[in-house]
Coordinates of C-alpha atoms (C1' of nucleotides) in Angstrom, one line a residue:
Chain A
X1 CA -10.9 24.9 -10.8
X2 CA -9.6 25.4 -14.1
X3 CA -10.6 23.1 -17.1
X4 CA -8.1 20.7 -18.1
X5 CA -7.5 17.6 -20.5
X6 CA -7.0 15.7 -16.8
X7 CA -10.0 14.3 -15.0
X8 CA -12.0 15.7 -12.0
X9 CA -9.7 13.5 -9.7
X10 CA -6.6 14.8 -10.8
X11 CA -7.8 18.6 -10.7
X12 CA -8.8 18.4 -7.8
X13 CA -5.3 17.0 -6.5
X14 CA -3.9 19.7 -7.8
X15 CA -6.2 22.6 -7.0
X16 CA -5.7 21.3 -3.2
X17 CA -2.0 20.4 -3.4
X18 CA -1.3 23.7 -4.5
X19 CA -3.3 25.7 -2.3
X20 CA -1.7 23.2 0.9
X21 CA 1.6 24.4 -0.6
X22 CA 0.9 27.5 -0.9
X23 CA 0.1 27.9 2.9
X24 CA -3.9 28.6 2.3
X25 CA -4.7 26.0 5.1
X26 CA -1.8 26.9 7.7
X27 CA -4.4 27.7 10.4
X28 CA -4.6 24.3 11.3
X29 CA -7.9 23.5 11.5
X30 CA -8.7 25.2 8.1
X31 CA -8.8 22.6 5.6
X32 CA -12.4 21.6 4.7
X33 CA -14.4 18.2 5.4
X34 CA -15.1 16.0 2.1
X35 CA -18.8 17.4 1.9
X36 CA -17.1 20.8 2.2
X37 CA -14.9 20.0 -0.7
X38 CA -18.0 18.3 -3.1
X39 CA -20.1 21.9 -2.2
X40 CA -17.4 24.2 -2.6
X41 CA -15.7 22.5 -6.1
X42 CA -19.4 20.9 -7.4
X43 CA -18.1 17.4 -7.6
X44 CA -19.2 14.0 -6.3
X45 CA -17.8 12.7 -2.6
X46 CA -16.0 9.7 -5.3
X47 CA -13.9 11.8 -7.0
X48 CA -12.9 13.8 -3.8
X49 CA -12.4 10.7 -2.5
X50 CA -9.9 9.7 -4.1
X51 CA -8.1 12.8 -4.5
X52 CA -8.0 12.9 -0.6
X53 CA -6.1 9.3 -1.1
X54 CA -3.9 10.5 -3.4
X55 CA -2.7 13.6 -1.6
X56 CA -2.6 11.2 1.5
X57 CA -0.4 9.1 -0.4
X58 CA 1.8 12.0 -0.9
X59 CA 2.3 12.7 3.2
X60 CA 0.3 16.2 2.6
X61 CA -2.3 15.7 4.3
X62 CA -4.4 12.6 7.2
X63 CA -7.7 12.1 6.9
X64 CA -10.0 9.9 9.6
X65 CA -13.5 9.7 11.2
X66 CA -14.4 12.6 13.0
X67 CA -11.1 14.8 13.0
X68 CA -11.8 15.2 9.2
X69 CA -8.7 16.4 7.1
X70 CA -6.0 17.8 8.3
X71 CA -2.8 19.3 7.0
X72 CA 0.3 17.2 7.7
X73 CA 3.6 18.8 9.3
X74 CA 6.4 19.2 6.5
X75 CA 8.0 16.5 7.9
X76 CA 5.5 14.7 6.8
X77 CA 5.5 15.4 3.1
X78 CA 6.9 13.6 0.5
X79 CA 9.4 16.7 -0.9
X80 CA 10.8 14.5 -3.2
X81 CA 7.5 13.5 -5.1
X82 CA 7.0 15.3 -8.4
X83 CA 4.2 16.7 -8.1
X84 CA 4.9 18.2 -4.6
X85 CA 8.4 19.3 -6.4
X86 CA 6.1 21.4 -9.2
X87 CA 3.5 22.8 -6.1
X88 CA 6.7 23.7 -4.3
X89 CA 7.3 26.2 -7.6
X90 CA 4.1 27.4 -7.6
X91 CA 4.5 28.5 -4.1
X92 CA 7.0 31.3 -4.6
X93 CA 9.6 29.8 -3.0
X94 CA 11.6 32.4 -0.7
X95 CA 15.8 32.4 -0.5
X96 CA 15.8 30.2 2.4
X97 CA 14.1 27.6 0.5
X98 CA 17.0 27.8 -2.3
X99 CA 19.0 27.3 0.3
X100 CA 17.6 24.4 0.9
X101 CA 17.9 23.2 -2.7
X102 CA 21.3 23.9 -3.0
X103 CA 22.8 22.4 0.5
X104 CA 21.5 18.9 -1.2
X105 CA 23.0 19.7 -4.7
X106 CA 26.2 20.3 -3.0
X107 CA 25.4 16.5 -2.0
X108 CA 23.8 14.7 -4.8
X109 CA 25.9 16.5 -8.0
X110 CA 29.7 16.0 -7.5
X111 CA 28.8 12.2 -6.4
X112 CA 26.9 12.0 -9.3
X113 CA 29.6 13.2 -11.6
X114 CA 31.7 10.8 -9.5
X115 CA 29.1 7.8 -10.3
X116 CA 28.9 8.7 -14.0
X117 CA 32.4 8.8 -14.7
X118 CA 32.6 5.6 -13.3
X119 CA 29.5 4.0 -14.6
X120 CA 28.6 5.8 -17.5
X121 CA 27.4 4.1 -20.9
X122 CA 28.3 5.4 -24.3
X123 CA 24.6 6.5 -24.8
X124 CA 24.5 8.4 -21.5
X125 CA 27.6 10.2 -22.4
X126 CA 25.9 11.7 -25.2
X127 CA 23.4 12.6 -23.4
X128 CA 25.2 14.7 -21.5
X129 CA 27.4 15.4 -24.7
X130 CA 24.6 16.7 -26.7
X131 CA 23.2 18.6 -23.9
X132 CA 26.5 20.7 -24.0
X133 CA 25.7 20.9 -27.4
X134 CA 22.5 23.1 -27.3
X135 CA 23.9 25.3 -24.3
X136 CA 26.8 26.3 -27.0
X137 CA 24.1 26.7 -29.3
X138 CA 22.3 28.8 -26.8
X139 CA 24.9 31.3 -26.3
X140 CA 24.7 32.5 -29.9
X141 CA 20.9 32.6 -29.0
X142 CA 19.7 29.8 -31.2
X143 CA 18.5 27.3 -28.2
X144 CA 16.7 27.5 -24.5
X145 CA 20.3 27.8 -22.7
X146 CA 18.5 27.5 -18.9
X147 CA 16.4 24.4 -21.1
X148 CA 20.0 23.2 -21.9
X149 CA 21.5 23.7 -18.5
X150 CA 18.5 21.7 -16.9
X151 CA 19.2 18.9 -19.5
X152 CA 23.1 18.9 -18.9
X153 CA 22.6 18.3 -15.0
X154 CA 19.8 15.8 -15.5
X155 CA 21.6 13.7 -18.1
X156 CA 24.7 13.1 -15.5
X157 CA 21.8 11.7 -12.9
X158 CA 21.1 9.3 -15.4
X159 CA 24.6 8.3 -16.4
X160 CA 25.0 7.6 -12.7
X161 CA 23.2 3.7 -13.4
X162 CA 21.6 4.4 -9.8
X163 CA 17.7 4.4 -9.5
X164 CA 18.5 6.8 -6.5
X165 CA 20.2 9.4 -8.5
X166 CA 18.0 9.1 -11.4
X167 CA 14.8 9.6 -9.1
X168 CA 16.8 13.1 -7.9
X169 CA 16.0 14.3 -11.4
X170 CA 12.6 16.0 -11.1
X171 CA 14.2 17.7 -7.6
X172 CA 17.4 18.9 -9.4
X173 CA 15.5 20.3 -11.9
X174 CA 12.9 22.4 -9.6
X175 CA 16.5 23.4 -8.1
X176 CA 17.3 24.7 -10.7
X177 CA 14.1 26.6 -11.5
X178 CA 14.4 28.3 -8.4
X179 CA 17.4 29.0 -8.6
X180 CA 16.9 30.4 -11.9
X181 CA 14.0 32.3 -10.3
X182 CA 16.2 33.9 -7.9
X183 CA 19.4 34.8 -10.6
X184 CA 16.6 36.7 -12.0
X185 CA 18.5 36.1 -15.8
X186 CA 17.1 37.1 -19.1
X187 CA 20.0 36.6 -20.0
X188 CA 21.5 33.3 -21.5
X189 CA 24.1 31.0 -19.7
X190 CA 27.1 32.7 -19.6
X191 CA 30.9 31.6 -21.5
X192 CA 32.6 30.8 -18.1
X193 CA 29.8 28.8 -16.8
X194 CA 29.6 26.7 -20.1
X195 CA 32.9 26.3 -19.9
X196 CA 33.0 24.9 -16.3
X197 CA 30.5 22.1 -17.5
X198 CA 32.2 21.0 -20.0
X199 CA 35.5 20.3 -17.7
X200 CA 32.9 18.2 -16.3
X201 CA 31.7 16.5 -19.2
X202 CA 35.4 15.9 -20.1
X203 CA 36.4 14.6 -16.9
X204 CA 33.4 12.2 -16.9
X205 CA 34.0 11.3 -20.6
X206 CA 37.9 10.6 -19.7
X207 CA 36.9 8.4 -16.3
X208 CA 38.3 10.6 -14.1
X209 CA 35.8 10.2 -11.3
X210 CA 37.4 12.4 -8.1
X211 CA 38.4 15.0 -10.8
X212 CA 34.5 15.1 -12.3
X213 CA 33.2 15.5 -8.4
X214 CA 35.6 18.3 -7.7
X215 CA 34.7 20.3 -10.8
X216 CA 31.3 19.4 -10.2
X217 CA 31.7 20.6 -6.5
X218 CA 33.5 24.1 -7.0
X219 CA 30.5 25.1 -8.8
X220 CA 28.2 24.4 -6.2
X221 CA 30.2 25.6 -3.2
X222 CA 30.4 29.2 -4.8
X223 CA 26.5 29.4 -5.8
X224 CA 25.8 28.5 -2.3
X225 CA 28.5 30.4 -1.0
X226 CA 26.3 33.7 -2.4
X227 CA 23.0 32.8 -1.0
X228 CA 24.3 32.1 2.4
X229 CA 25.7 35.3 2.1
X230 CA 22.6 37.4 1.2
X231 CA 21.1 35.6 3.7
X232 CA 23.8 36.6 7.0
X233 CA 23.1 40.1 5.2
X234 CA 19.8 39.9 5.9
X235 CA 19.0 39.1 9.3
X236 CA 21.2 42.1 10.3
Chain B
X1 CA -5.0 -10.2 2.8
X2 CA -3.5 -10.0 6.3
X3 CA -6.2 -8.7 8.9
X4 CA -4.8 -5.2 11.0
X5 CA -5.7 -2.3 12.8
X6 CA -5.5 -0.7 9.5
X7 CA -8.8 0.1 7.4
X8 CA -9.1 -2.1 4.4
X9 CA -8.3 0.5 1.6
X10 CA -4.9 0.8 3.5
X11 CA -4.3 -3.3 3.9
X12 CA -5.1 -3.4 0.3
X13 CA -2.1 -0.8 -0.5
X14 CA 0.1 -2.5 1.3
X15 CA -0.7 -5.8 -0.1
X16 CA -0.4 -4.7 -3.9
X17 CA 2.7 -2.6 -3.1
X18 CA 4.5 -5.0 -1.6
X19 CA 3.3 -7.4 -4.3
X20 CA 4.8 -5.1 -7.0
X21 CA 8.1 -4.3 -5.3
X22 CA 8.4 -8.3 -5.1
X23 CA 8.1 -8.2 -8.8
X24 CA 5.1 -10.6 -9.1
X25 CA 3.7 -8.1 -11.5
X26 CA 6.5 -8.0 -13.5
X27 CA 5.1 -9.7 -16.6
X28 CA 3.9 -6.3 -18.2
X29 CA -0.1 -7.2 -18.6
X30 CA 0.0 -9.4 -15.3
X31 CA -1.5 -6.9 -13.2
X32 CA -5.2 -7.7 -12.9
X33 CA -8.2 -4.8 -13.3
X34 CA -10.6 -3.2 -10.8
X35 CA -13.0 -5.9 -11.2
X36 CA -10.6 -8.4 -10.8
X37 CA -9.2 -7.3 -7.4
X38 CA -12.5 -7.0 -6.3
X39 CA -13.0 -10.4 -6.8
X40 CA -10.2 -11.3 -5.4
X41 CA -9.6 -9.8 -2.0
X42 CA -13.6 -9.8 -2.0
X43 CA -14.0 -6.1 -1.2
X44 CA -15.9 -3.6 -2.9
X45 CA -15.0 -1.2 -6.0
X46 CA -14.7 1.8 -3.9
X47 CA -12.1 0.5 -1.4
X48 CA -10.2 -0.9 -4.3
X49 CA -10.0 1.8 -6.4
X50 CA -8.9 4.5 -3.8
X51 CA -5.8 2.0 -2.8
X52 CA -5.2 2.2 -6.3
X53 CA -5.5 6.2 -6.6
X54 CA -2.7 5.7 -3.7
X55 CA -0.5 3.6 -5.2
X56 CA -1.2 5.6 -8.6
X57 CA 0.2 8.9 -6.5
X58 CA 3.4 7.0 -5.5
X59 CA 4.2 6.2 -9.1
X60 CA 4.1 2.8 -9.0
X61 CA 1.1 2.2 -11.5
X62 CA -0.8 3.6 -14.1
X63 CA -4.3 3.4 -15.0
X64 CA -6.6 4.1 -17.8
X65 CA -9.9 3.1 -19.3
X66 CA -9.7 0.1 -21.6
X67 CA -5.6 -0.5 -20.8
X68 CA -6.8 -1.3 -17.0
X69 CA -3.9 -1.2 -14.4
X70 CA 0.2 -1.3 -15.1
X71 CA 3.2 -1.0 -13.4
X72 CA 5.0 1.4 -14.2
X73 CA 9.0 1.2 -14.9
X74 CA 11.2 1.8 -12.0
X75 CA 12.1 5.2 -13.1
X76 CA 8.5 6.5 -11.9
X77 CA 8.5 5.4 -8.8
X78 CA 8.6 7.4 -5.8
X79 CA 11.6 5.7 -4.5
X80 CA 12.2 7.9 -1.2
X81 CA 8.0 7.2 -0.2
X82 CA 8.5 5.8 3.2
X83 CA 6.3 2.9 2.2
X84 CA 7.9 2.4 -1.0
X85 CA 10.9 2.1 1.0
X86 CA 9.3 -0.4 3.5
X87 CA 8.4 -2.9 0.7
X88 CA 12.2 -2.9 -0.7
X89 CA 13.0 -4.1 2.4
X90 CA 9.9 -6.7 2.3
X91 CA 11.4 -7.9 -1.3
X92 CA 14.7 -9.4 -0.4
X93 CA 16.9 -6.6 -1.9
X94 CA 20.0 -8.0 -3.1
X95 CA 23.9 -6.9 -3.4
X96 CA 23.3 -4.9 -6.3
X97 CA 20.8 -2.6 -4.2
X98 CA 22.6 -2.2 -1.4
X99 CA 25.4 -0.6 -3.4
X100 CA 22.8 1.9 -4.3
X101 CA 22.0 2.4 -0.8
X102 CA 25.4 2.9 -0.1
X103 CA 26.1 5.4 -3.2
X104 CA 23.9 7.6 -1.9
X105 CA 24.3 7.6 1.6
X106 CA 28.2 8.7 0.3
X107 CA 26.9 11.7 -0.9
X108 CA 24.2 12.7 1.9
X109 CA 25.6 11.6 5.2
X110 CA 28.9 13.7 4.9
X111 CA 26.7 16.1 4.0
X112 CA 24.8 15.9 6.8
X113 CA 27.1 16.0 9.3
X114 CA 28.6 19.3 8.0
X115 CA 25.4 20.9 8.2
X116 CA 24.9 19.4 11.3
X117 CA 28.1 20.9 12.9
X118 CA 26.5 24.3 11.1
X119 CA 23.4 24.7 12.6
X120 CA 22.6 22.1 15.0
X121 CA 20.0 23.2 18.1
X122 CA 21.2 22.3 21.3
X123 CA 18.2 20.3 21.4
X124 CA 19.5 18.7 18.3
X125 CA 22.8 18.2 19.4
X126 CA 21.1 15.9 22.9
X127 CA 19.6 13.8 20.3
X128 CA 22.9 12.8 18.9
X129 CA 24.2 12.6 21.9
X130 CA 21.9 10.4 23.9
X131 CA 21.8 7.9 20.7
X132 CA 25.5 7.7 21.1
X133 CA 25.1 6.7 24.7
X134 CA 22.6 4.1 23.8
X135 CA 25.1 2.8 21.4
X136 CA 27.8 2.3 24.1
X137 CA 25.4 1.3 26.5
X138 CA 24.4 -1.7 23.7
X139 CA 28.0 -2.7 23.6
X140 CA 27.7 -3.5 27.3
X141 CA 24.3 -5.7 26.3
X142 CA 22.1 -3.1 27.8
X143 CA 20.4 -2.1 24.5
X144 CA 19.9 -3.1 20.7
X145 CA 23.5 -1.4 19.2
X146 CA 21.9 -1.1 15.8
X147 CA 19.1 0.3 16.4
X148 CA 20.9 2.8 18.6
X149 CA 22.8 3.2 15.4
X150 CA 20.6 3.8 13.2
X151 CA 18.8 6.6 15.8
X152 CA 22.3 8.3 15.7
X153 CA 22.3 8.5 12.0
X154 CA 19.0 10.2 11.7
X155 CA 19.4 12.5 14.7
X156 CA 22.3 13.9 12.5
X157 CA 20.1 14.3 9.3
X158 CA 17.0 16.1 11.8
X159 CA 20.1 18.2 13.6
X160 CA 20.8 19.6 9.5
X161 CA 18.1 21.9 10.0
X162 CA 16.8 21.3 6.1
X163 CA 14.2 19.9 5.2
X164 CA 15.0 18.0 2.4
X165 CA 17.6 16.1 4.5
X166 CA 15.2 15.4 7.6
X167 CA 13.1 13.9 4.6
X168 CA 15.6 11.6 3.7
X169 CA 15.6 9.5 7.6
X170 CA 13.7 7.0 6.3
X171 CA 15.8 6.2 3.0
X172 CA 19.0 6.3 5.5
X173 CA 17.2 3.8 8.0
X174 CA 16.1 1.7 4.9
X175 CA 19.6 1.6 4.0
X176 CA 21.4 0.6 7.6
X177 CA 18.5 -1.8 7.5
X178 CA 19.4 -3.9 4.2
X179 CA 23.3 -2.8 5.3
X180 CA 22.6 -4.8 8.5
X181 CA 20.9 -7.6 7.0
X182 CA 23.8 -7.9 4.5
X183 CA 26.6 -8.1 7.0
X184 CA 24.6 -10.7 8.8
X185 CA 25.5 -9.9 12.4
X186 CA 24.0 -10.9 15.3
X187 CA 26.6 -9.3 17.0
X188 CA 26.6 -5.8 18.6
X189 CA 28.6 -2.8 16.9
X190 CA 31.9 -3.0 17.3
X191 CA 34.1 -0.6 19.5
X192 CA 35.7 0.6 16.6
X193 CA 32.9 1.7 15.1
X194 CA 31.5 3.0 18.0
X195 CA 34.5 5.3 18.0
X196 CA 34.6 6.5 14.8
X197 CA 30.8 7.5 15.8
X198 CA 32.1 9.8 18.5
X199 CA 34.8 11.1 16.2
X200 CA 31.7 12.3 13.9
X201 CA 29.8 13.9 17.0
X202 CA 32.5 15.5 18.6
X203 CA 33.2 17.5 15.3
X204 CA 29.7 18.5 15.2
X205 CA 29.6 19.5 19.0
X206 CA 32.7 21.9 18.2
X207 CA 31.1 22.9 15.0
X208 CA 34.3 22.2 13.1
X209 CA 32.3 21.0 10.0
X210 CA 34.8 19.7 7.0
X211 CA 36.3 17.2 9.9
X212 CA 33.1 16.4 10.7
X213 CA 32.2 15.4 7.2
X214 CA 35.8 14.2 6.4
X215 CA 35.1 11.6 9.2
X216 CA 31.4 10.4 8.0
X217 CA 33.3 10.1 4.6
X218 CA 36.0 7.8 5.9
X219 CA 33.5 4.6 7.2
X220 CA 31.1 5.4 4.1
X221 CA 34.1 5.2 1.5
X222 CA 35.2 1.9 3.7
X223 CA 31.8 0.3 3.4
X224 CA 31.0 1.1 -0.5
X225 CA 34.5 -0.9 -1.4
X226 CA 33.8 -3.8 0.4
X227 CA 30.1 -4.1 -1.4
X228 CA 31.9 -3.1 -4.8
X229 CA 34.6 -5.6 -3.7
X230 CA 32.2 -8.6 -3.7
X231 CA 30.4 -7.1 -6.5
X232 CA 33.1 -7.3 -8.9
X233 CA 33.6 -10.6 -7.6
X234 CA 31.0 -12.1 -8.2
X235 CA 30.9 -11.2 -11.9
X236 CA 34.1 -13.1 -12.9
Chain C
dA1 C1' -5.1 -3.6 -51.5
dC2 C1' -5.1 0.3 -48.7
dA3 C1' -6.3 4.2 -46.0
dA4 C1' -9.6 6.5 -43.6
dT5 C1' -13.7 6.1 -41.0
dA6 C1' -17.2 4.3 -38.0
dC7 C1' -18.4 1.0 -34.7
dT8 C1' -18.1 -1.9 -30.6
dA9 C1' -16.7 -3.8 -26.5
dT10 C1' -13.9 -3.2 -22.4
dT11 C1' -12.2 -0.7 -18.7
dT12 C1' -11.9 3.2 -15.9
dA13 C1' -14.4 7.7 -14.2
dT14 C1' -18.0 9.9 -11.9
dA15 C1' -22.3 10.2 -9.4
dA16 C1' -25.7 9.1 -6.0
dT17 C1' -27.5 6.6 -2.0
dA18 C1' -27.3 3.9 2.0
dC19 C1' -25.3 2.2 6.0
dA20 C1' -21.2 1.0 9.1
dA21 C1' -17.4 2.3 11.9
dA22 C1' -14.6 5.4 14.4
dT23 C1' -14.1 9.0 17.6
dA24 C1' -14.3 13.8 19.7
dA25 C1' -17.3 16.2 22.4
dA26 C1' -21.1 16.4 25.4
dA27 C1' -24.0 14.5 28.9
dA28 C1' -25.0 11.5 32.7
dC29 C1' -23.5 9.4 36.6
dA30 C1' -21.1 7.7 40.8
Chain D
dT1 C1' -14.5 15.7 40.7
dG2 C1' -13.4 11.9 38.0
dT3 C1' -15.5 8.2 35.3
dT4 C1' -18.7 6.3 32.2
dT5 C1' -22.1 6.6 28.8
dT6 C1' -24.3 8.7 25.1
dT7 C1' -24.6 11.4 21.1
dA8 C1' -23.3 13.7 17.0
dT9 C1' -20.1 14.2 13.4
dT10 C1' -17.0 12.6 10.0
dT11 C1' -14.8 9.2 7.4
dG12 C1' -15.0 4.2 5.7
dT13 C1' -17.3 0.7 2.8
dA14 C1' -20.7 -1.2 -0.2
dT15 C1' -23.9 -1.1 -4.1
dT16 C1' -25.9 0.4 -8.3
dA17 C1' -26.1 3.1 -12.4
dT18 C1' -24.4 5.7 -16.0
dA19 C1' -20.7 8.4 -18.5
dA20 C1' -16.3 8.8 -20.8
dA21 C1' -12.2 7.1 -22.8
dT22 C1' -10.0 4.1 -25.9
dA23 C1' -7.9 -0.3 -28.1
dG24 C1' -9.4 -3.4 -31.2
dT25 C1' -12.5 -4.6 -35.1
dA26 C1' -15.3 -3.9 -38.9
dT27 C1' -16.8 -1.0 -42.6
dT28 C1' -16.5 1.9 -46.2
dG29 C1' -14.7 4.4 -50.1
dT30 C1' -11.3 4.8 -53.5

DNA sequence: ACAATACTATTTATAATACAAATAAAAACA
DNA sequence: TGTTTTTATTTGTATTATAAATAGTATTGT
């Protein structure tokens, strides 16, 4: 278990909730009993414990006399947790899970646009103003412009002034990452694509809500349009 | 601290969560140490401190040696936990939230439904199905329409075949829930909207996906301007 | 007077032990 | 064979003791 400034408790959560991610306790009946855990990690039954609540508390895993711990079905976990979100990127995610992460940013991001241009304060806007900022910057290789990008989308979530869309943050983010992942990019954002966020940010900025979502929408129809198709590709 | 089936670590959770969603903690320091809740709720240290390792894992509060226990700001928590959800509903959620609800579900649903008319099982598509009956079957008497309808709308998110949006059945539910609460009816669904149900499903069943999500749309956009009708209302 | 440092008191973090409660599996029984 | 009882295993709760972290206070040195 590797050192950290965190406590026992909060290793041990995440040693576990990575390894559950990461499939090591698929065979059903493989997850280890709390005396297991306290041998095999050196650490008291308290602090397991309460790391077994906490990772219960997350849908992961059910714990009760007898049956000992087992891991939960997926439907069962809470995907949209944080901490589930960052075990998720630990896990090697394959293309079906982008996928995944895309057919709900094709939800959530024009509607947020929408929401923003509606809602937004003057402080949100330059959020997302400055944002655009360092991607710019970025493409003459003086800024993070994947850093940038993550910022850009994250900032319109909370110009949105819904808790709902603000929560979406952390996921949107690990979206990205994957996606990121997959795009396989050493290479900086390009001009086009800064360009097609700032038609966002300028429909946003100018209220025009229907023309922010359909900006925000093309974008996300033709990423997902790509992965669907190297996925048909594949199962021939 | 109501007695249950539930084990007392559990009660306790629910008790303090619903506690914190009802804002009684709201006064910053308010929220009263280990010891305290101990006291209390008369229980011992252990019990206590793994509902708070729980409640700690859905974001809700913080806790550190010598600042004791806070609640955190909104922002943190885990808004789509299935119990976080439940104690919204517990704490009287007012207009204001339900346009939340509603903001989202414009983004997911239609969504949803295109997905749906992607991918759906056949096993899926029975699902949808049979909720529909039990819908029309409720406007005859025979059954409760709403919660037919609210089976309907979460057959459609499990018929998606992601993840993520089977995750979100219990955020939709919560939102029909406070919807149905706000509209105050003791009355069945309507035939009209019965219909406009079938309109949905029979898109899906023929897999032609934008109508399918061009009709989910429709009622959603309805709904939202109503709430943001009263809304703006009520602040002149 | 001020800044840096050391101290102290409070609260959570961890450990260890003991016993209670739940329950799956095995044994006894009709 | 089907039902009931027993048993063994695992988690649930309580208690006590000590360690670690840290906000607030006091001290010290300049």
């Amino acid at each position: 278990m590797q050192s950290s400034h965190r406590n026992l408790t909060q290793q041990l959560v995440h040693e576990l909730g990575t390894n559950i991610l990461a499939g090591k306790y698929s065979a059903d009946d493989a997850m280890p009993s709390e005396a297991d855990i306290c041998d095999q990690y050196g650490i008291s039954r308290t602090a397991t414990r309460e790391a077994i609540k906490m990772l219960t508390a997350k849908g992961l895993i059910s714990s009760r006399p007898r049956q000992g711990i087992k891991v939960l079905a997926l439907k069962h976990w809470n995907l949209f947790d944080s901490d589930v979100l960052s075990w998720i990127l630990t896990g090697k995610p394959d293309l079906k899970m982008l996928r995944y992460f895309l057919q709900l940013r094709l939800a959530i991001e024009p509607e947020a646009a929408y929401l923003a241009a509606q809602y937004a304060s003057p402080e949100a806007l330059k959020e997302i103003e400055s944002a655009l900022a360092r991607m710019q910057q970025a493409t003459n290789g003086y800024d993070d412009s994947h850093e940038a990008d993550i910022e850009f989308h994250k900032s319109i979530l909370r110009a949105s002034n819904n808790p709902f869309y603000q929560q979406l943050q952390v996921f949107i983010e690990t979206a990205l990452k994957v996606n990121i992942r997959f795009t396989n990019r050493m290479k900086a954002v390009t001009e086009d694509e800064y360009q097609a966020h700032v038609t966002i940010f300028e429909h946003i900025k100018n209220h025009r809500a229907q023309a922010a979502s359909d900006a925000a929408l093309i974008t996300q129809k033709a990423t997902l349009a790509i992965v669907d198709d190297k996925l048909n590709k594949l199962k021939k």
